[in-house]
mmCIF file of C-alpha atoms in Angstrom:
data_model
loop_
_atom_site.group_PDB
_atom_site.id
_atom_site.type_symbol
_atom_site.label_atom_id
_atom_site.label_comp_id
_atom_site.label_asym_id
_atom_site.label_seq_id
_atom_site.Cartn_x
_atom_site.Cartn_y
_atom_site.Cartn_z
ATOM 1 C CA UNK A 453 22.189 38.276 124.685
ATOM 2 C CA UNK A 454 20.828 35.576 126.950
ATOM 3 C CA UNK A 455 17.526 33.734 127.256
ATOM 4 C CA UNK A 456 16.530 35.874 130.245
ATOM 5 C CA UNK A 457 13.704 38.325 129.553
ATOM 6 C CA UNK A 458 12.823 41.277 131.747
ATOM 7 C CA UNK A 459 9.377 42.830 131.636
ATOM 8 C CA UNK A 460 9.392 46.616 131.179
ATOM 9 C CA UNK A 461 6.213 48.494 132.101
ATOM 10 C CA UNK A 462 5.751 52.065 130.875
ATOM 11 C CA UNK A 463 3.402 53.998 133.137
ATOM 12 C CA UNK A 464 2.992 56.824 130.597
ATOM 13 C CA UNK A 465 1.672 54.787 127.655
ATOM 14 C CA UNK A 466 0.353 51.901 129.755
ATOM 15 C CA UNK A 467 2.218 49.392 127.571
ATOM 16 C CA UNK A 468 4.499 46.601 128.753
ATOM 17 C CA UNK A 469 7.154 44.915 126.633
ATOM 18 C CA UNK A 470 9.881 42.279 127.117
ATOM 19 C CA UNK A 471 13.590 43.147 127.112
ATOM 20 C CA UNK A 472 16.129 40.392 126.481
ATOM 21 C CA UNK A 473 19.199 40.059 128.675
ATOM 22 C CA UNK A 474 21.932 42.277 127.195
ATOM 23 C CA UNK A 475 19.450 44.255 125.092
ATOM 24 C CA UNK A 476 19.105 48.010 125.519
ATOM 25 C CA UNK A 477 15.854 49.457 126.848
ATOM 26 C CA UNK A 478 15.506 51.478 123.620
ATOM 27 C CA UNK A 479 15.949 48.468 121.364
ATOM 28 C CA UNK A 480 13.364 46.479 123.315
ATOM 29 C CA UNK A 481 10.876 49.356 123.141
ATOM 30 C CA UNK A 482 11.436 49.766 119.381
ATOM 31 C CA UNK A 483 11.127 46.007 118.841
ATOM 32 C CA UNK A 484 7.739 46.024 120.580
ATOM 33 C CA UNK A 485 6.330 47.681 117.464
ATOM 34 C CA UNK A 486 4.877 50.661 119.318
ATOM 35 C CA UNK A 487 6.441 54.119 119.363
ATOM 36 C CA UNK A 488 6.992 54.221 123.114
ATOM 37 C CA UNK A 489 10.439 55.886 123.193
ATOM 38 C CA UNK A 490 11.863 58.236 120.533
ATOM 39 C CA UNK A 491 14.829 56.806 118.635
ATOM 40 C CA UNK A 492 17.745 59.191 118.053
ATOM 41 C CA UNK A 493 21.510 58.671 117.847
ATOM 42 C CA UNK A 494 21.528 55.369 119.774
ATOM 43 C CA UNK A 495 24.895 56.407 121.207
ATOM 44 C CA UNK A 496 24.075 58.286 124.415
ATOM 45 C CA UNK A 497 24.474 61.726 122.879
ATOM 46 C CA UNK A 498 21.298 63.388 121.599
ATOM 47 C CA UNK A 499 18.873 62.743 124.482
ATOM 48 C CA UNK A 500 15.786 61.903 122.381
ATOM 49 C CA UNK A 501 15.356 58.576 124.230
ATOM 50 C CA UNK A 502 15.494 60.067 127.741
ATOM 51 C CA UNK A 503 13.106 58.321 130.149
ATOM 52 C CA UNK A 504 12.750 57.982 133.914
ATOM 53 C CA UNK A 505 13.120 54.643 135.663
ATOM 54 C CA UNK A 506 10.675 54.481 138.571
ATOM 55 C CA UNK A 507 11.738 51.102 139.883
ATOM 56 C CA UNK A 508 13.943 48.092 139.145
ATOM 57 C CA UNK A 509 17.627 47.351 138.648
ATOM 58 C CA UNK A 510 19.593 48.426 135.571
ATOM 59 C CA UNK A 511 23.057 49.309 134.315
ATOM 60 C CA UNK A 512 23.955 52.296 132.135
ATOM 61 C CA UNK A 513 26.750 53.099 129.697
ATOM 62 C CA UNK A 514 28.141 56.577 129.046
ATOM 63 C CA UNK A 515 25.409 59.202 128.674
ATOM 64 C CA UNK A 516 25.873 62.857 127.722
ATOM 65 C CA UNK A 517 26.016 65.073 130.837
ATOM 66 C CA UNK A 518 24.299 67.728 128.735
ATOM 67 C CA UNK A 519 21.268 65.406 128.561
ATOM 68 C CA UNK A 520 21.273 63.693 131.985
ATOM 69 C CA UNK A 521 22.639 65.747 134.901
ATOM 70 C CA UNK A 522 24.072 64.077 137.985
ATOM 71 C CA UNK A 523 20.969 65.101 139.959
ATOM 72 C CA UNK A 524 18.693 63.596 137.295
ATOM 73 C CA UNK A 525 20.708 60.396 137.150
ATOM 74 C CA UNK A 526 20.157 59.961 140.912
ATOM 75 C CA UNK A 527 16.398 60.343 140.289
ATOM 76 C CA UNK A 528 16.435 57.552 137.696
ATOM 77 C CA UNK A 529 16.633 59.558 134.483
ATOM 78 C CA UNK A 530 18.458 57.604 131.798
ATOM 79 C CA UNK A 531 18.995 57.483 128.056
ATOM 80 C CA UNK A 532 17.208 54.292 126.987
ATOM 81 C CA UNK A 533 19.867 53.572 124.320
ATOM 82 C CA UNK A 534 22.450 53.274 127.089
ATOM 83 C CA UNK A 535 20.320 51.348 129.619
ATOM 84 C CA UNK A 536 20.453 47.593 130.198
ATOM 85 C CA UNK A 537 17.647 46.295 132.456
ATOM 86 C CA UNK A 538 18.881 43.801 135.084
ATOM 87 C CA UNK A 539 15.384 42.852 136.204
ATOM 88 C CA UNK A 540 11.773 43.912 135.749
ATOM 89 C CA UNK A 541 11.644 47.686 135.174
ATOM 90 C CA UNK A 542 8.981 50.334 135.756
ATOM 91 C CA UNK A 543 9.521 53.408 133.559
ATOM 92 C CA UNK A 544 7.910 56.698 132.616
ATOM 93 C CA UNK A 545 8.564 57.192 128.887
ATOM 94 C CA UNK A 546 7.425 60.813 128.849
ATOM 95 C CA UNK A 547 7.361 63.563 131.442
ATOM 96 C CA UNK A 548 7.995 67.285 131.744
ATOM 97 C CA UNK A 549 11.658 66.918 130.699
ATOM 98 C CA UNK A 550 11.171 65.154 127.363
ATOM 99 C CA UNK A 551 7.547 65.599 126.287
ATOM 100 C CA UNK B 684 33.299 90.111 98.740
ATOM 101 C CA UNK B 685 36.270 87.867 99.473
ATOM 102 C CA UNK B 686 37.861 88.860 102.794
ATOM 103 C CA UNK B 687 40.683 86.323 102.771
ATOM 104 C CA UNK B 688 38.933 83.404 104.490
ATOM 105 C CA UNK B 689 40.093 80.431 102.412
ATOM 106 C CA UNK B 690 38.311 77.303 103.621
ATOM 107 C CA UNK B 691 37.114 75.190 106.542
ATOM 108 C CA UNK B 692 40.295 74.002 108.242
ATOM 109 C CA UNK B 693 39.472 72.050 111.361
ATOM 110 C CA UNK B 694 36.927 70.922 113.917
ATOM 111 C CA UNK B 695 37.419 69.811 117.512
ATOM 112 C CA UNK B 696 34.802 67.143 118.248
ATOM 113 C CA UNK B 697 33.862 66.177 121.813
ATOM 114 C CA UNK B 698 33.627 62.426 122.399
ATOM 115 C CA UNK B 699 32.781 60.381 125.486
ATOM 116 C CA UNK B 700 35.028 57.364 124.812
ATOM 117 C CA UNK B 701 38.301 58.073 122.979
ATOM 118 C CA UNK B 702 39.076 54.480 122.013
ATOM 119 C CA UNK B 703 35.625 54.042 120.466
ATOM 120 C CA UNK B 704 35.877 57.436 118.746
ATOM 121 C CA UNK B 705 39.296 56.692 117.239
ATOM 122 C CA UNK B 706 38.006 53.357 115.928
ATOM 123 C CA UNK B 707 35.050 55.174 114.349
ATOM 124 C CA UNK B 708 36.836 58.117 112.731
ATOM 125 C CA UNK B 709 39.998 56.205 111.727
ATOM 126 C CA UNK B 710 38.846 52.665 110.921
ATOM 127 C CA UNK B 711 35.211 53.254 109.844
ATOM 128 C CA UNK B 712 35.138 56.790 108.374
ATOM 129 C CA UNK B 713 38.694 56.291 107.134
ATOM 130 C CA UNK B 714 40.461 59.429 108.297
ATOM 131 C CA UNK B 715 44.187 59.032 108.853
ATOM 132 C CA UNK B 716 45.442 59.414 112.447
ATOM 133 C CA UNK B 717 48.346 61.849 112.370
ATOM 134 C CA UNK B 718 49.171 62.691 115.956
ATOM 135 C CA UNK B 719 48.226 62.590 119.682
ATOM 136 C CA UNK B 720 49.052 65.526 121.971
ATOM 137 C CA UNK B 721 50.018 65.860 125.632
ATOM 138 C CA UNK B 722 46.391 66.634 126.547
ATOM 139 C CA UNK B 723 45.280 63.289 125.099
ATOM 140 C CA UNK B 724 43.640 64.768 122.015
ATOM 141 C CA UNK B 725 43.798 62.721 118.813
ATOM 142 C CA UNK B 726 44.458 64.464 115.462
ATOM 143 C CA UNK B 727 43.294 63.110 112.101
ATOM 144 C CA UNK B 728 42.894 64.186 108.476
ATOM 145 C CA UNK B 729 41.381 63.045 105.202
ATOM 146 C CA UNK B 730 44.060 61.689 102.906
ATOM 147 C CA UNK B 731 43.730 64.457 100.258
ATOM 148 C CA UNK B 732 44.216 67.282 102.742
ATOM 149 C CA UNK B 733 47.373 69.348 102.508
ATOM 150 C CA UNK B 734 47.735 70.441 106.145
ATOM 151 C CA UNK B 735 48.735 68.083 108.940
ATOM 152 C CA UNK B 736 45.299 67.667 110.528
ATOM 153 C CA UNK B 737 41.666 68.732 110.243
ATOM 154 C CA UNK B 738 39.796 66.713 112.883
ATOM 155 C CA UNK B 739 40.690 66.799 116.585
ATOM 156 C CA UNK B 740 38.944 64.497 119.065
ATOM 157 C CA UNK B 741 38.702 65.587 122.715
ATOM 158 C CA UNK B 742 37.381 63.227 125.384
ATOM 159 C CA UNK B 743 34.893 64.675 127.887
ATOM 160 C CA UNK B 744 31.488 63.891 129.413
ATOM 161 C CA UNK B 745 29.260 65.225 126.614
ATOM 162 C CA UNK B 746 29.368 65.185 122.803
ATOM 163 C CA UNK B 747 29.146 68.155 120.432
ATOM 164 C CA UNK B 748 31.604 70.506 118.760
ATOM 165 C CA UNK B 749 34.142 72.653 120.645
ATOM 166 C CA UNK B 750 34.925 74.820 117.609
ATOM 167 C CA UNK B 751 35.122 75.012 113.816
ATOM 168 C CA UNK B 752 38.242 76.717 112.454
ATOM 169 C CA UNK B 753 38.746 78.409 109.077
ATOM 170 C CA UNK B 754 42.102 79.006 107.426
ATOM 171 C CA UNK B 755 42.810 82.541 106.179
ATOM 172 C CA UNK B 756 45.361 83.535 103.548
ATOM 173 C CA UNK B 757 47.826 85.436 105.768
ATOM 174 C CA UNK B 758 48.629 86.739 109.232
ATOM 175 C CA UNK B 759 47.791 90.270 108.021
ATOM 176 C CA UNK B 760 44.278 89.088 107.169
ATOM 177 C CA UNK B 761 44.079 87.341 110.563
ATOM 178 C CA UNK B 762 44.894 90.612 112.357
ATOM 179 C CA UNK B 763 42.499 92.730 110.329
ATOM 180 C CA UNK B 764 39.624 90.221 110.700
ATOM 181 C CA UNK B 765 40.254 90.027 114.470
ATOM 182 C CA UNK B 766 39.633 93.775 114.594
ATOM 183 C CA UNK B 767 36.506 93.512 112.463
ATOM 184 C CA UNK B 768 35.142 90.690 114.624
ATOM 185 C CA UNK B 769 35.596 92.837 117.753
ATOM 186 C CA UNK B 770 33.895 95.766 116.038
ATOM 187 C CA UNK B 771 31.005 93.474 115.073
ATOM 188 C CA UNK B 772 30.556 92.634 118.762
ATOM 189 C CA UNK B 773 32.039 89.155 118.955
ATOM 190 C CA UNK B 774 33.884 88.055 122.062
ATOM 191 C CA UNK B 775 37.343 87.525 120.561
ATOM 192 C CA UNK B 776 40.111 85.484 122.176
ATOM 193 C CA UNK B 777 43.708 85.026 120.974
ATOM 194 C CA UNK B 778 44.837 81.407 121.250
ATOM 195 C CA UNK B 779 48.657 81.177 121.127
ATOM 196 C CA UNK B 780 50.515 79.086 118.547
ATOM 197 C CA UNK B 781 50.995 75.505 119.715
ATOM 198 C CA UNK B 782 47.805 75.179 121.775
ATOM 199 C CA UNK B 783 46.903 72.775 119.002
ATOM 200 C CA UNK B 784 50.129 71.025 118.020
ATOM 201 C CA UNK B 785 51.397 72.102 114.574
ATOM 202 C CA UNK B 786 48.945 75.037 114.362
ATOM 203 C CA UNK B 787 49.811 78.730 114.452
ATOM 204 C CA UNK B 788 48.015 81.331 116.549
ATOM 205 C CA UNK B 789 44.244 81.305 116.316
ATOM 206 C CA UNK B 790 41.613 84.016 116.689
ATOM 207 C CA UNK B 791 38.631 82.443 118.450
ATOM 208 C CA UNK B 792 35.226 84.146 118.468
ATOM 209 C CA UNK B 793 31.638 83.461 119.420
ATOM 210 C CA UNK B 794 28.608 83.952 117.179
ATOM 211 C CA UNK B 795 24.952 85.011 117.508
ATOM 212 C CA UNK B 796 23.854 81.337 117.198
ATOM 213 C CA UNK B 797 26.124 80.355 120.106
ATOM 214 C CA UNK B 798 28.778 78.477 118.117
ATOM 215 C CA UNK B 799 32.525 78.990 118.586
ATOM 216 C CA UNK B 800 34.632 79.624 115.496
ATOM 217 C CA UNK B 801 38.317 80.242 114.863
ATOM 218 C CA UNK B 802 40.535 81.762 112.200
ATOM 219 C CA UNK B 803 44.187 80.872 111.700
ATOM 220 C CA UNK B 804 46.777 81.430 108.973
ATOM 221 C CA UNK B 805 49.426 78.792 109.619
ATOM 222 C CA UNK B 806 49.448 75.039 110.108
ATOM 223 C CA UNK B 807 52.230 72.552 109.406
ATOM 224 C CA UNK B 808 51.851 71.372 105.835
ATOM 225 C CA UNK B 809 52.554 67.697 105.269
ATOM 226 C CA UNK B 810 50.891 67.261 101.865
ATOM 227 C CA UNK B 811 48.507 64.561 100.788
ATOM 228 C CA UNK B 812 48.843 61.474 102.923
ATOM 229 C CA UNK B 813 50.765 58.610 101.348
ATOM 230 C CA UNK B 814 51.602 60.420 98.089
ATOM 231 C CA UNK B 815 54.519 62.591 97.001
ATOM 232 C CA UNK B 816 53.760 66.034 95.573
ATOM 233 C CA UNK B 817 55.871 65.225 92.499
ATOM 234 C CA UNK B 818 54.472 62.639 90.069
ATOM 235 C CA UNK B 819 51.845 61.295 92.535
ATOM 236 C CA UNK B 820 49.802 58.144 91.960
ATOM 237 C CA UNK B 821 45.983 58.420 91.820
ATOM 238 C CA UNK B 822 45.465 57.456 95.442
ATOM 239 C CA UNK B 823 47.451 55.959 98.291
ATOM 240 C CA UNK B 824 47.141 52.306 99.266
ATOM 241 C CA UNK B 825 46.359 51.378 102.836
ATOM 242 C CA UNK B 826 43.303 53.592 103.404
ATOM 243 C CA UNK B 827 40.644 52.221 105.763
ATOM 244 C CA UNK B 828 36.855 52.096 105.909
ATOM 245 C CA UNK B 829 34.996 54.703 103.859
ATOM 246 C CA UNK B 830 38.315 56.302 102.772
ATOM 247 C CA UNK B 831 36.934 59.854 102.984
ATOM 248 C CA UNK B 832 38.805 62.510 100.996
ATOM 249 C CA UNK B 833 38.536 65.414 103.428
ATOM 250 C CA UNK B 834 36.692 67.103 106.260
ATOM 251 C CA UNK B 835 34.300 69.311 104.286
ATOM 252 C CA UNK B 836 31.901 71.388 106.418
ATOM 253 C CA UNK B 837 29.561 71.511 109.413
ATOM 254 C CA UNK B 838 25.838 72.164 109.730
ATOM 255 C CA UNK B 839 24.800 73.939 112.926
ATOM 256 C CA UNK B 840 21.491 74.650 114.673
ATOM 257 C CA UNK B 841 20.810 77.879 116.576
ATOM 258 C CA UNK B 842 18.439 80.776 117.140
ATOM 259 C CA UNK B 843 19.732 84.048 115.692
ATOM 260 C CA UNK B 844 20.255 83.009 112.074
ATOM 261 C CA UNK B 845 20.129 86.620 110.913
ATOM 262 C CA UNK B 846 22.943 87.637 113.282
ATOM 263 C CA UNK B 847 25.188 84.780 112.174
ATOM 264 C CA UNK B 848 24.315 85.564 108.528
ATOM 265 C CA UNK B 849 25.596 89.130 109.051
ATOM 266 C CA UNK B 850 28.728 87.859 110.782
ATOM 267 C CA UNK B 851 29.631 85.440 107.994
ATOM 268 C CA UNK B 852 28.679 87.623 105.029
ATOM 269 C CA UNK B 853 29.663 91.160 106.099
ATOM 270 C CA UNK B 854 32.664 90.394 108.333
ATOM 271 C CA UNK B 855 34.045 87.150 106.902
ATOM 272 C CA UNK B 856 33.071 87.609 103.242
ATOM 273 C CA UNK B 857 30.967 84.470 102.782
ATOM 274 C CA UNK B 858 28.202 84.275 100.146
ATOM 275 C CA UNK B 859 24.680 82.922 100.539
ATOM 276 C CA UNK B 860 24.310 80.014 98.098
ATOM 277 C CA UNK B 861 21.004 78.526 99.176
ATOM 278 C CA UNK B 862 18.234 79.163 101.689
ATOM 279 C CA UNK B 863 14.890 77.923 102.985
ATOM 280 C CA UNK B 864 12.359 80.659 103.719
ATOM 281 C CA UNK B 865 9.080 80.568 105.627
ATOM 282 C CA UNK B 866 7.460 83.785 104.445
ATOM 283 C CA UNK B 867 9.969 86.500 105.393
ATOM 284 C CA UNK B 868 11.816 84.275 107.842
ATOM 285 C CA UNK B 869 14.979 82.487 106.702
ATOM 286 C CA UNK B 870 14.972 79.085 108.446
ATOM 287 C CA UNK B 871 18.034 77.593 106.729
ATOM 288 C CA UNK B 872 21.122 79.228 105.187
ATOM 289 C CA UNK B 873 23.985 77.658 103.254
ATOM 290 C CA UNK B 874 27.110 79.830 103.014
ATOM 291 C CA UNK B 875 30.358 79.525 101.071
ATOM 292 C CA UNK B 876 33.780 81.166 100.994
ATOM 293 C CA UNK B 877 34.814 79.182 97.924
ATOM 294 C CA UNK B 878 33.363 77.545 94.812
ATOM 295 C CA UNK B 879 31.795 74.818 96.963
ATOM 296 C CA UNK B 880 28.050 74.736 97.392
ATOM 297 C CA UNK B 881 28.560 75.349 101.102
ATOM 298 C CA UNK B 882 31.422 75.663 103.546
ATOM 299 C CA UNK B 883 29.038 76.042 106.493
ATOM 300 C CA UNK B 884 25.271 75.907 107.024
ATOM 301 C CA UNK B 885 22.779 76.874 109.728
ATOM 302 C CA UNK B 886 19.209 75.812 110.585
ATOM 303 C CA UNK B 887 16.951 77.947 112.787
ATOM 304 C CA UNK B 888 16.314 76.199 116.125
ATOM 305 C CA UNK B 889 15.209 77.184 119.640
ATOM 306 C CA UNK B 890 18.410 76.000 121.322
ATOM 307 C CA UNK B 891 21.742 77.708 120.533
ATOM 308 C CA UNK B 892 25.130 76.160 119.898
ATOM 309 C CA UNK B 893 23.977 72.792 118.586
ATOM 310 C CA UNK B 894 25.681 70.561 116.017
ATOM 311 C CA UNK B 895 23.671 68.756 113.344
ATOM 312 C CA UNK B 896 26.545 67.122 111.481
ATOM 313 C CA UNK B 897 30.200 67.082 110.546
ATOM 314 C CA UNK B 898 30.606 66.239 106.861
ATOM 315 C CA UNK B 899 33.277 64.363 104.937
ATOM 316 C CA UNK B 900 33.653 64.301 101.166
ATOM 317 C CA UNK B 901 33.627 61.259 98.899
ATOM 318 C CA UNK B 902 33.749 61.135 95.127
ATOM 319 C CA UNK B 903 30.931 59.046 93.682
ATOM 320 C CA UNK B 904 27.431 57.672 94.218
ATOM 321 C CA UNK B 905 29.047 54.206 94.298
ATOM 322 C CA UNK B 906 31.066 55.449 97.296
ATOM 323 C CA UNK B 907 27.740 56.279 99.032
ATOM 324 C CA UNK B 908 26.586 52.683 98.648
ATOM 325 C CA UNK B 909 29.911 51.382 99.901
ATOM 326 C CA UNK B 910 29.800 53.741 102.922
ATOM 327 C CA UNK B 911 26.311 52.493 103.783
ATOM 328 C CA UNK B 912 27.529 48.877 103.464
ATOM 329 C CA UNK B 913 30.314 49.646 105.946
ATOM 330 C CA UNK B 914 27.785 51.241 108.339
ATOM 331 C CA UNK B 915 25.918 47.916 108.370
ATOM 332 C CA UNK B 916 29.057 45.759 108.586
ATOM 333 C CA UNK B 917 30.304 47.778 111.573
ATOM 334 C CA UNK B 918 26.831 48.040 113.206
ATOM 335 C CA UNK B 919 27.135 51.857 113.245
ATOM 336 C CA UNK B 920 23.876 53.665 114.195
ATOM 337 C CA UNK B 921 22.451 54.597 110.778
ATOM 338 C CA UNK B 922 20.387 57.740 110.234
ATOM 339 C CA UNK B 923 19.423 58.273 106.555
ATOM 340 C CA UNK B 924 20.595 57.371 103.072
ATOM 341 C CA UNK B 925 22.031 56.838 100.599
ATOM 342 C CA UNK B 926 19.701 59.496 99.192
ATOM 343 C CA UNK B 927 19.766 62.939 97.581
ATOM 344 C CA UNK B 928 19.007 66.321 99.118
ATOM 345 C CA UNK B 929 16.975 68.865 97.177
ATOM 346 C CA UNK B 930 19.047 71.506 98.960
ATOM 347 C CA UNK B 931 22.514 71.528 97.324
ATOM 348 C CA UNK B 932 21.481 68.450 95.246
ATOM 349 C CA UNK B 933 24.217 66.560 97.119
ATOM 350 C CA UNK B 934 24.095 62.785 97.534
ATOM 351 C CA UNK B 935 24.416 61.747 101.143
ATOM 352 C CA UNK B 936 24.562 59.143 103.877
ATOM 353 C CA UNK B 937 24.113 60.050 107.559
ATOM 354 C CA UNK B 938 25.147 58.081 110.622
ATOM 355 C CA UNK B 939 26.236 58.659 114.220
ATOM 356 C CA UNK B 940 29.624 58.394 115.910
ATOM 357 C CA UNK B 941 29.862 56.388 119.191
ATOM 358 C CA UNK B 942 29.040 59.551 121.197
ATOM 359 C CA UNK B 943 25.982 60.472 119.135
ATOM 360 C CA UNK B 944 27.549 63.171 116.948
ATOM 361 C CA UNK B 945 26.014 62.931 113.471
ATOM 362 C CA UNK B 946 28.380 62.416 110.534
ATOM 363 C CA UNK B 947 27.638 62.919 106.850
ATOM 364 C CA UNK B 948 29.466 61.509 103.882
ATOM 365 C CA UNK B 949 28.469 63.160 100.617
ATOM 366 C CA UNK B 950 29.353 63.444 96.963
ATOM 367 C CA UNK B 951 28.288 65.701 94.131
ATOM 368 C CA UNK B 952 26.078 68.725 94.511
ATOM 369 C CA UNK B 953 26.057 72.177 93.010
ATOM 370 C CA UNK B 954 28.881 74.706 92.664
ATOM 371 C CA UNK B 955 29.066 78.426 93.201
ATOM 372 C CA UNK B 956 30.521 81.535 91.562
ATOM 373 C CA UNK B 957 30.134 84.943 93.223
ATOM 374 C CA UNK B 958 27.798 86.150 90.450
ATOM 375 C CA UNK B 959 25.243 83.401 91.194
ATOM 376 C CA UNK B 960 21.861 84.194 92.691
ATOM 377 C CA UNK B 961 21.020 82.224 95.850
ATOM 378 C CA UNK B 962 18.728 79.215 95.361
ATOM 379 C CA UNK B 963 15.565 79.460 97.464
ATOM 380 C CA UNK B 964 13.339 76.687 98.799
ATOM 381 C CA UNK B 965 10.001 77.506 100.393
ATOM 382 C CA UNK B 966 8.957 75.984 103.715
ATOM 383 C CA UNK B 967 5.946 74.238 102.133
ATOM 384 C CA UNK B 968 8.454 72.195 100.059
ATOM 385 C CA UNK B 969 10.728 71.426 103.035
ATOM 386 C CA UNK B 970 10.268 67.656 102.717
ATOM 387 C CA UNK B 971 11.495 67.702 99.109
ATOM 388 C CA UNK B 972 14.238 70.207 99.988
ATOM 389 C CA UNK B 973 15.688 67.833 102.576
ATOM 390 C CA UNK B 974 14.879 64.383 101.159
ATOM 391 C CA UNK B 975 14.450 64.735 97.420
ATOM 392 C CA UNK B 976 13.097 61.200 96.926
ATOM 393 C CA UNK B 977 10.838 60.459 99.928
ATOM 394 C CA UNK B 978 9.745 64.142 100.176
ATOM 395 C CA UNK B 979 8.845 63.443 103.802
ATOM 396 C CA UNK B 980 10.316 65.072 106.890
ATOM 397 C CA UNK B 981 11.909 62.807 109.464
ATOM 398 C CA UNK B 982 11.747 63.485 113.208
ATOM 399 C CA UNK B 983 15.146 61.998 114.003
ATOM 400 C CA UNK B 984 16.983 63.845 111.217
ATOM 401 C CA UNK B 985 15.511 67.150 112.369
ATOM 402 C CA UNK B 986 15.725 66.579 116.150
ATOM 403 C CA UNK B 987 18.779 64.484 117.047
ATOM 404 C CA UNK B 988 21.523 67.026 117.800
ATOM 405 C CA UNK B 989 24.598 67.259 120.000
#
């Protein structure tokens, strides 16, 4: 963790929340107190926290290929439990693939 | 009717990071690592188990279960059940001895719910870990983490529950111990080939071939508390418990491995003799059936699958 905070804006719910440096996107969303992203295994396996990143820089850990295909990964689909924002992030917390 | 299927014998679990998975299953859950094979798979067992291994970890790009194997009493039974499985309509494949190190030939077959199962008759027997078979002490020293006794069973999700019910009861000789019904529709079935409350269970679900959990046995309610303490100490993703299920009356803790596969540790619960009537829960009491204390359903427990 560092003192850096990145602002995450969800264009589905309209909510924005801060994410600390080194904190996962899912943890930051859960910490915001609103149910913006579903919380599942928190280990990149079950896919409940799948969202789409529309813009911004981020790193990801290992995510199940059964949940995020290579083509989806190119289009910004991620599992929030495995995503570390590296700057301000624009996301879509729900869409046709996880509604 | 008993058809010679003895017990759950092994599972091959898919993991995305072998080092993290070995730390979890060996150091946190407390299985004993017994072996690594030329393909990079890691073999483990609970310390009370007689055969050399029961849990195999395979590294790949998605979690879930490759297969669940059951041990049968003899090679004659293996051959006759292979024929019955083919007649039932299963796709049956013979896996030669040695494909899993220290395991005899296996009969692999698919199921109406999309899960892959195996039968086998022979596996190298090494006895309980850390104890002699003559004048043994109560337990071995040097166990890690939760110190689980054994791999116990799996719970699977899939569509055609009725088809898999027929497969397990009519072909493999399992008994229905407990069920959840929604009117005429069975939405959960717990099946046994032994005196245990269940050796396998299925929940009705739109998507086939899914794993809900792999379960490991512990002895006491105090062990549940200790397991939950270890989950916190190790920062393991926690799911539910310690609590009690209405179904089976078992006492349980759920958590996730580093690839998102759900694990259960449990103790207690009911027992079964072949003259017992199945226990039935109705769908309007599903909350109490699953979580006997809170009596409330939980989205993550029902939805997070691999």
